[in-house]
PDB file of C-alpha atoms in Angstrom:
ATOM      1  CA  UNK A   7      25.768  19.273 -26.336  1.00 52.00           C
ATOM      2  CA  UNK A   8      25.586  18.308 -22.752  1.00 50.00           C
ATOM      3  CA  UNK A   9      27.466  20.802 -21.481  1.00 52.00           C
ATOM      4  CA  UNK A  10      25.964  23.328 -23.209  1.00 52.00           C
ATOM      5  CA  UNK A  11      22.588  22.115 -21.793  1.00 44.00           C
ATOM      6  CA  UNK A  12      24.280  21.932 -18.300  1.00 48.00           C
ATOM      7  CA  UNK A  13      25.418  25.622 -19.063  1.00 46.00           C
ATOM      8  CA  UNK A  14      21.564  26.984 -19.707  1.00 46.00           C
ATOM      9  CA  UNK A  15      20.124  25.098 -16.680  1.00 43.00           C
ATOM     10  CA  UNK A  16      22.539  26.839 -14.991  1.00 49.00           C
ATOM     11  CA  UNK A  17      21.817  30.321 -16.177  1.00 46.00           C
ATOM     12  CA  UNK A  18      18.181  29.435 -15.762  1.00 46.00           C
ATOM     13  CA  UNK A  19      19.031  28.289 -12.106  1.00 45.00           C
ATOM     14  CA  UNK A  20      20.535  32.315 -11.565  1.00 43.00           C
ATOM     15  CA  UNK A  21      17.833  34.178 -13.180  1.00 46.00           C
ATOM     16  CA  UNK A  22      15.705  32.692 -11.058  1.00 43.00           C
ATOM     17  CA  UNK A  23      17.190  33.165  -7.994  1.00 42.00           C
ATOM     18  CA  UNK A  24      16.727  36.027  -5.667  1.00 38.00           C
ATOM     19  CA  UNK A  25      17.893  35.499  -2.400  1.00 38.00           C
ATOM     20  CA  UNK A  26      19.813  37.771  -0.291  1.00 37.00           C
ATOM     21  CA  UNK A  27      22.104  37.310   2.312  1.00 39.00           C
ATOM     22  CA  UNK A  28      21.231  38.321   5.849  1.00 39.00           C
ATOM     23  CA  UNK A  29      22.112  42.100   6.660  1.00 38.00           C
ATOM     24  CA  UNK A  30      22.318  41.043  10.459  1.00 38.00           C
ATOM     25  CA  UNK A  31      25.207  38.280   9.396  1.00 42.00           C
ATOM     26  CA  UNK A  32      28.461  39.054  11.339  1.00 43.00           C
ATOM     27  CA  UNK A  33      31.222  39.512   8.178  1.00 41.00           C
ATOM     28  CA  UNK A  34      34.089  37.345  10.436  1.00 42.00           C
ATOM     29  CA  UNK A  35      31.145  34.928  10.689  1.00 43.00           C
ATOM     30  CA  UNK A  36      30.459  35.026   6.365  1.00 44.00           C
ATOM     31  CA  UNK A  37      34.825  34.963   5.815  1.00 43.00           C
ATOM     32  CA  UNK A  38      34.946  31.587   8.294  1.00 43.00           C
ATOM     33  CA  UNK A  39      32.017  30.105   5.901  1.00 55.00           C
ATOM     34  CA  UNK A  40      33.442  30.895   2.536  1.00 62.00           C
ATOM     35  CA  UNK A  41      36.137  29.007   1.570  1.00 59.00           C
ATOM     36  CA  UNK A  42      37.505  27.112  -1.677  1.00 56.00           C
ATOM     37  CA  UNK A  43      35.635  24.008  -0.585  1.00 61.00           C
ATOM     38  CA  UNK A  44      32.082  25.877  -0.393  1.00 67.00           C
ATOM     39  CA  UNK A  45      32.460  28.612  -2.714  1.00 82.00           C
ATOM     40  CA  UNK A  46      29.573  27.242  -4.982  1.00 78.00           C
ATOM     41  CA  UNK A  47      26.797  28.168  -2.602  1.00 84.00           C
ATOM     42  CA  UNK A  48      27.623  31.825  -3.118  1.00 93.00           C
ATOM     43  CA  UNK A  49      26.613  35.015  -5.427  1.00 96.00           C
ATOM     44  CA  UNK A  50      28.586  37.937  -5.601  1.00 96.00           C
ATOM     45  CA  UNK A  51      27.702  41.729  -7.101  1.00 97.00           C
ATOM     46  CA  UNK A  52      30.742  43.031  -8.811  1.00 97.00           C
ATOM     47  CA  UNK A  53      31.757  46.613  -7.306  1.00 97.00           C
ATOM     48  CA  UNK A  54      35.178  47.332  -8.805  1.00 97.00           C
ATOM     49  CA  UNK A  55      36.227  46.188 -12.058  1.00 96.00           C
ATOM     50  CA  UNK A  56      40.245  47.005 -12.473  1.00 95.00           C
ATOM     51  CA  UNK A  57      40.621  49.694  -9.522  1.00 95.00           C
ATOM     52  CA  UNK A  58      37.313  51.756 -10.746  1.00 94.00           C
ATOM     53  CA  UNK A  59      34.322  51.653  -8.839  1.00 95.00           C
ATOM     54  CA  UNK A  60      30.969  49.963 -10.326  1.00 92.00           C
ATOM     55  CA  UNK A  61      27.590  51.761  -8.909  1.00 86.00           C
ATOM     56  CA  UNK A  62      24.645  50.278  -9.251  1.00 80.00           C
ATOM     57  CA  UNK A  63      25.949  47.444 -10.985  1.00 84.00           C
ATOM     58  CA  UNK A  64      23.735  44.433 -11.993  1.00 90.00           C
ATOM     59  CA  UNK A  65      26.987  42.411 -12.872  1.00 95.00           C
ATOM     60  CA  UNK A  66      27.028  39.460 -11.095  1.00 97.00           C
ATOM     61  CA  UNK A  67      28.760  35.920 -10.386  1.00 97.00           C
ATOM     62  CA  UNK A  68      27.484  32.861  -9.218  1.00 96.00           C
ATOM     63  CA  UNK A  69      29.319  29.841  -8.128  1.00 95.00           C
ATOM     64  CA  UNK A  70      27.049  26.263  -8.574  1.00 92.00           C
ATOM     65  CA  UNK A  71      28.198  22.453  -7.717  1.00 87.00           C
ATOM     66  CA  UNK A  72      30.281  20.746 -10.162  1.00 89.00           C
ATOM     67  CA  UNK A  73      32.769  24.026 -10.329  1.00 92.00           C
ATOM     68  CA  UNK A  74      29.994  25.532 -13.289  1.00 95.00           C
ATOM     69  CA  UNK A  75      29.809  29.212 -12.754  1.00 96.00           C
ATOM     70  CA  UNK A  76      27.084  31.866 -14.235  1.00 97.00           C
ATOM     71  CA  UNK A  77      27.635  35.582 -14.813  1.00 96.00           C
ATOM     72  CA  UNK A  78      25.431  38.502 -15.701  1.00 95.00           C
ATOM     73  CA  UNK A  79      27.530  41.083 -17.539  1.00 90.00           C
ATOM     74  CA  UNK A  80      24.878  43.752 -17.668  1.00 87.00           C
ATOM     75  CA  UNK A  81      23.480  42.781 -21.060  1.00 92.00           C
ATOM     76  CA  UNK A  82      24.987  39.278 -21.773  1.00 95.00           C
ATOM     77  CA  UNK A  83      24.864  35.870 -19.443  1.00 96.00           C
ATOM     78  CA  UNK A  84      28.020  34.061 -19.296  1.00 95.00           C
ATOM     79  CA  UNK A  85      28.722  30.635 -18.100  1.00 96.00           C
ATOM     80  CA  UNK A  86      31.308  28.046 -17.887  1.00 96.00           C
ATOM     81  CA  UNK A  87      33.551  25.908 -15.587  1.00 96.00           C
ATOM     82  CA  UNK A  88      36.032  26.915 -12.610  1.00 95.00           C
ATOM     83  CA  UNK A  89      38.481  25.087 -11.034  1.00 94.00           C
ATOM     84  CA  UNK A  90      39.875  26.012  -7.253  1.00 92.00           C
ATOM     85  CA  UNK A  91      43.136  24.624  -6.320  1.00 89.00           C
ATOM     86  CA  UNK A  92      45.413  24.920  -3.266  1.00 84.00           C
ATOM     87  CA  UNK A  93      42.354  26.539  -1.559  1.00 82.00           C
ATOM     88  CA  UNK A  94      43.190  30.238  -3.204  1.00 90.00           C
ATOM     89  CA  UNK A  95      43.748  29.480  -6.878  1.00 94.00           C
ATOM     90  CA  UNK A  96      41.319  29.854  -9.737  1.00 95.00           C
ATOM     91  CA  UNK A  97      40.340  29.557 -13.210  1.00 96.00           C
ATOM     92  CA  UNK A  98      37.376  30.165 -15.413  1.00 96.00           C
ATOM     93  CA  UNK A  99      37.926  27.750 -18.642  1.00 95.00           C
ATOM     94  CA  UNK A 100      35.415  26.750 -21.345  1.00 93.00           C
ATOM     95  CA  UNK A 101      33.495  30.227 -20.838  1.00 92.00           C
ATOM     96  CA  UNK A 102      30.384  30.832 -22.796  1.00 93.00           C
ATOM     97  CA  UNK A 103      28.447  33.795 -23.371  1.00 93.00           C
ATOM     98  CA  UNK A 104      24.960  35.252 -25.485  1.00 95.00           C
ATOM     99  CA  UNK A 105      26.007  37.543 -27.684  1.00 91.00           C
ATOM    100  CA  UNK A 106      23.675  40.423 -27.874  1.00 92.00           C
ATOM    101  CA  UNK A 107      24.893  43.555 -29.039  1.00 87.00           C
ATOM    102  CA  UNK A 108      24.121  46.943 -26.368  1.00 87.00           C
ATOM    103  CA  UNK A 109      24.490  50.280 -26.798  1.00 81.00           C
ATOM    104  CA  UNK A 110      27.970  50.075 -24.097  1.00 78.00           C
ATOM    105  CA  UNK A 111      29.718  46.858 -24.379  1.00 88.00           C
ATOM    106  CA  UNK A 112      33.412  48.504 -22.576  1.00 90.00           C
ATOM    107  CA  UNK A 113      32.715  47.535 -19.109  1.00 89.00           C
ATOM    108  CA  UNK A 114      30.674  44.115 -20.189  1.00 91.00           C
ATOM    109  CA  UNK A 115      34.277  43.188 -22.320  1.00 92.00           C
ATOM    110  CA  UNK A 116      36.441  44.330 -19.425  1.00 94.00           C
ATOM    111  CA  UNK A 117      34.600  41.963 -17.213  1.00 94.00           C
ATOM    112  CA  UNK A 118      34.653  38.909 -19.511  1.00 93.00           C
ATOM    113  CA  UNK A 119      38.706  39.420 -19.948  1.00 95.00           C
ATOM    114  CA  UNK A 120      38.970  40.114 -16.166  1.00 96.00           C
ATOM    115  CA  UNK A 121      37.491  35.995 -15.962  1.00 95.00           C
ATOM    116  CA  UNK A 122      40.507  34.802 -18.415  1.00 94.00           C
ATOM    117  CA  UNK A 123      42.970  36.821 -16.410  1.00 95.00           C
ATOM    118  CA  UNK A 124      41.897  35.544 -12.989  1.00 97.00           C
ATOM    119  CA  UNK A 125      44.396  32.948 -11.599  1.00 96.00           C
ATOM    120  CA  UNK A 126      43.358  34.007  -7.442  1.00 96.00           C
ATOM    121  CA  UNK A 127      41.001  35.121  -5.225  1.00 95.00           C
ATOM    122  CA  UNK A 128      40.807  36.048  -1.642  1.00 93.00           C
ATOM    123  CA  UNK A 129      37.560  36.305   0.281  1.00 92.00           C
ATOM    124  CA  UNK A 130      37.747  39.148   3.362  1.00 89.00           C
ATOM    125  CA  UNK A 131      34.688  39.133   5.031  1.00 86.00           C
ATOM    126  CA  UNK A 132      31.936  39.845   2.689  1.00 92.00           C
ATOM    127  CA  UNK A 133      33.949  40.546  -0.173  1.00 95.00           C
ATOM    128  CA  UNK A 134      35.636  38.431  -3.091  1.00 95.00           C
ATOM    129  CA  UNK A 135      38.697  39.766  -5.273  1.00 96.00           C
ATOM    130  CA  UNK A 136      39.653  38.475  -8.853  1.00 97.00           C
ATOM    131  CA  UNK A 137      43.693  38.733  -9.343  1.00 97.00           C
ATOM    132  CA  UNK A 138      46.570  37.853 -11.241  1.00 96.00           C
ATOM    133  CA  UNK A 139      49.392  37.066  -9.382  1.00 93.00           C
ATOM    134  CA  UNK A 140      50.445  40.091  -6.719  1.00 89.00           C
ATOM    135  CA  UNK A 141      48.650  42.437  -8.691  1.00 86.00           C
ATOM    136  CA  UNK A 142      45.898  44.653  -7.363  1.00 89.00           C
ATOM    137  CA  UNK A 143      42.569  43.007  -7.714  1.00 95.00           C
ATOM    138  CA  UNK A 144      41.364  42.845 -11.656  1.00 97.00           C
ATOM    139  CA  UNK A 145      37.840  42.763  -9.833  1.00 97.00           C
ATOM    140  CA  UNK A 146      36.145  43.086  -6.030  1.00 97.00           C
ATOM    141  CA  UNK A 147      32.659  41.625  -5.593  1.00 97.00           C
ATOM    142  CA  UNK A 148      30.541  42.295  -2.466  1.00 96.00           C
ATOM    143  CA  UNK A 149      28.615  39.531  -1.501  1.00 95.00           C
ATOM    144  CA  UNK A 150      24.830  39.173  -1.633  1.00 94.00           C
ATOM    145  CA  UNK A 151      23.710  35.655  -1.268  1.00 86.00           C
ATOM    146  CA  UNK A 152      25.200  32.578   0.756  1.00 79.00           C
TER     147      UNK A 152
END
């Protein structure tokens, strides 16, 4: 129960939120920021999900304390834990999601499996990339708040 409580402040926390980062903000100056250590303070818009190129995507990922994360998969909110080890590895465990049902779910499903898959990421600059293993990116973000 508590974590599920933990889960919808957290969602609550994103849909509220709508800072941006600074345009003017130097991208080597944003990769020297970002790390494993402070990768909660960040929120991400996804804008390539498995080599194809999202436009005008409202998918999105935010990182909170306590390794929770939040999601927006462009009709559902999903939430969970993450864990970062060895300052490039990653998982998404104990993911929850709302379950209503949109006219085209494909990319929203792609996106949730894309989370299970992930076991690394690599910030460059202003953008984040989902992988598994030495595979090309499952997913690139660019980043909009920090």
């Amino acid at each position: 129960m508590k974590n599920i409580l933990m889960l919808l402040l957290t969602l609550i926390m994103v849909s509220c939120s709508n800072k941006t980062i600074n345009k003017n903000e130097n991208s080597k100056e944003v990769a020297t920021k970002i790390d494993s250590k402070n990768l909660f303070k960040t929120k991400w818009k996804l804008i390539e999900l498995r080599g194809n190129k999202i436009e005008n995507t409202k998918f999105t990922l935010d990182f909170f304390e306590e390794n929770r994360f939040a999601a927006f998969a462009g009709c559902n909110n999903l939430g969970g834990e993450y864990k970062v080890e060895n300052t490039f590895k990653i998982t998404f465990s104990k993911v929850i999601s709302t379950r209503m049902a949109c006219e085209d779910m494909k990319t929203e499903q792609e996106f949730s499996k894309v989370l299970e898959m992930t076991d690394n990421f690599i910030v460059d600059g202003k953008i984040l990339s989902l992988n598994k293993g030495r595979m090309t990116p499952l997913a690139r973000f660019e980043l909009i708040r920090k």
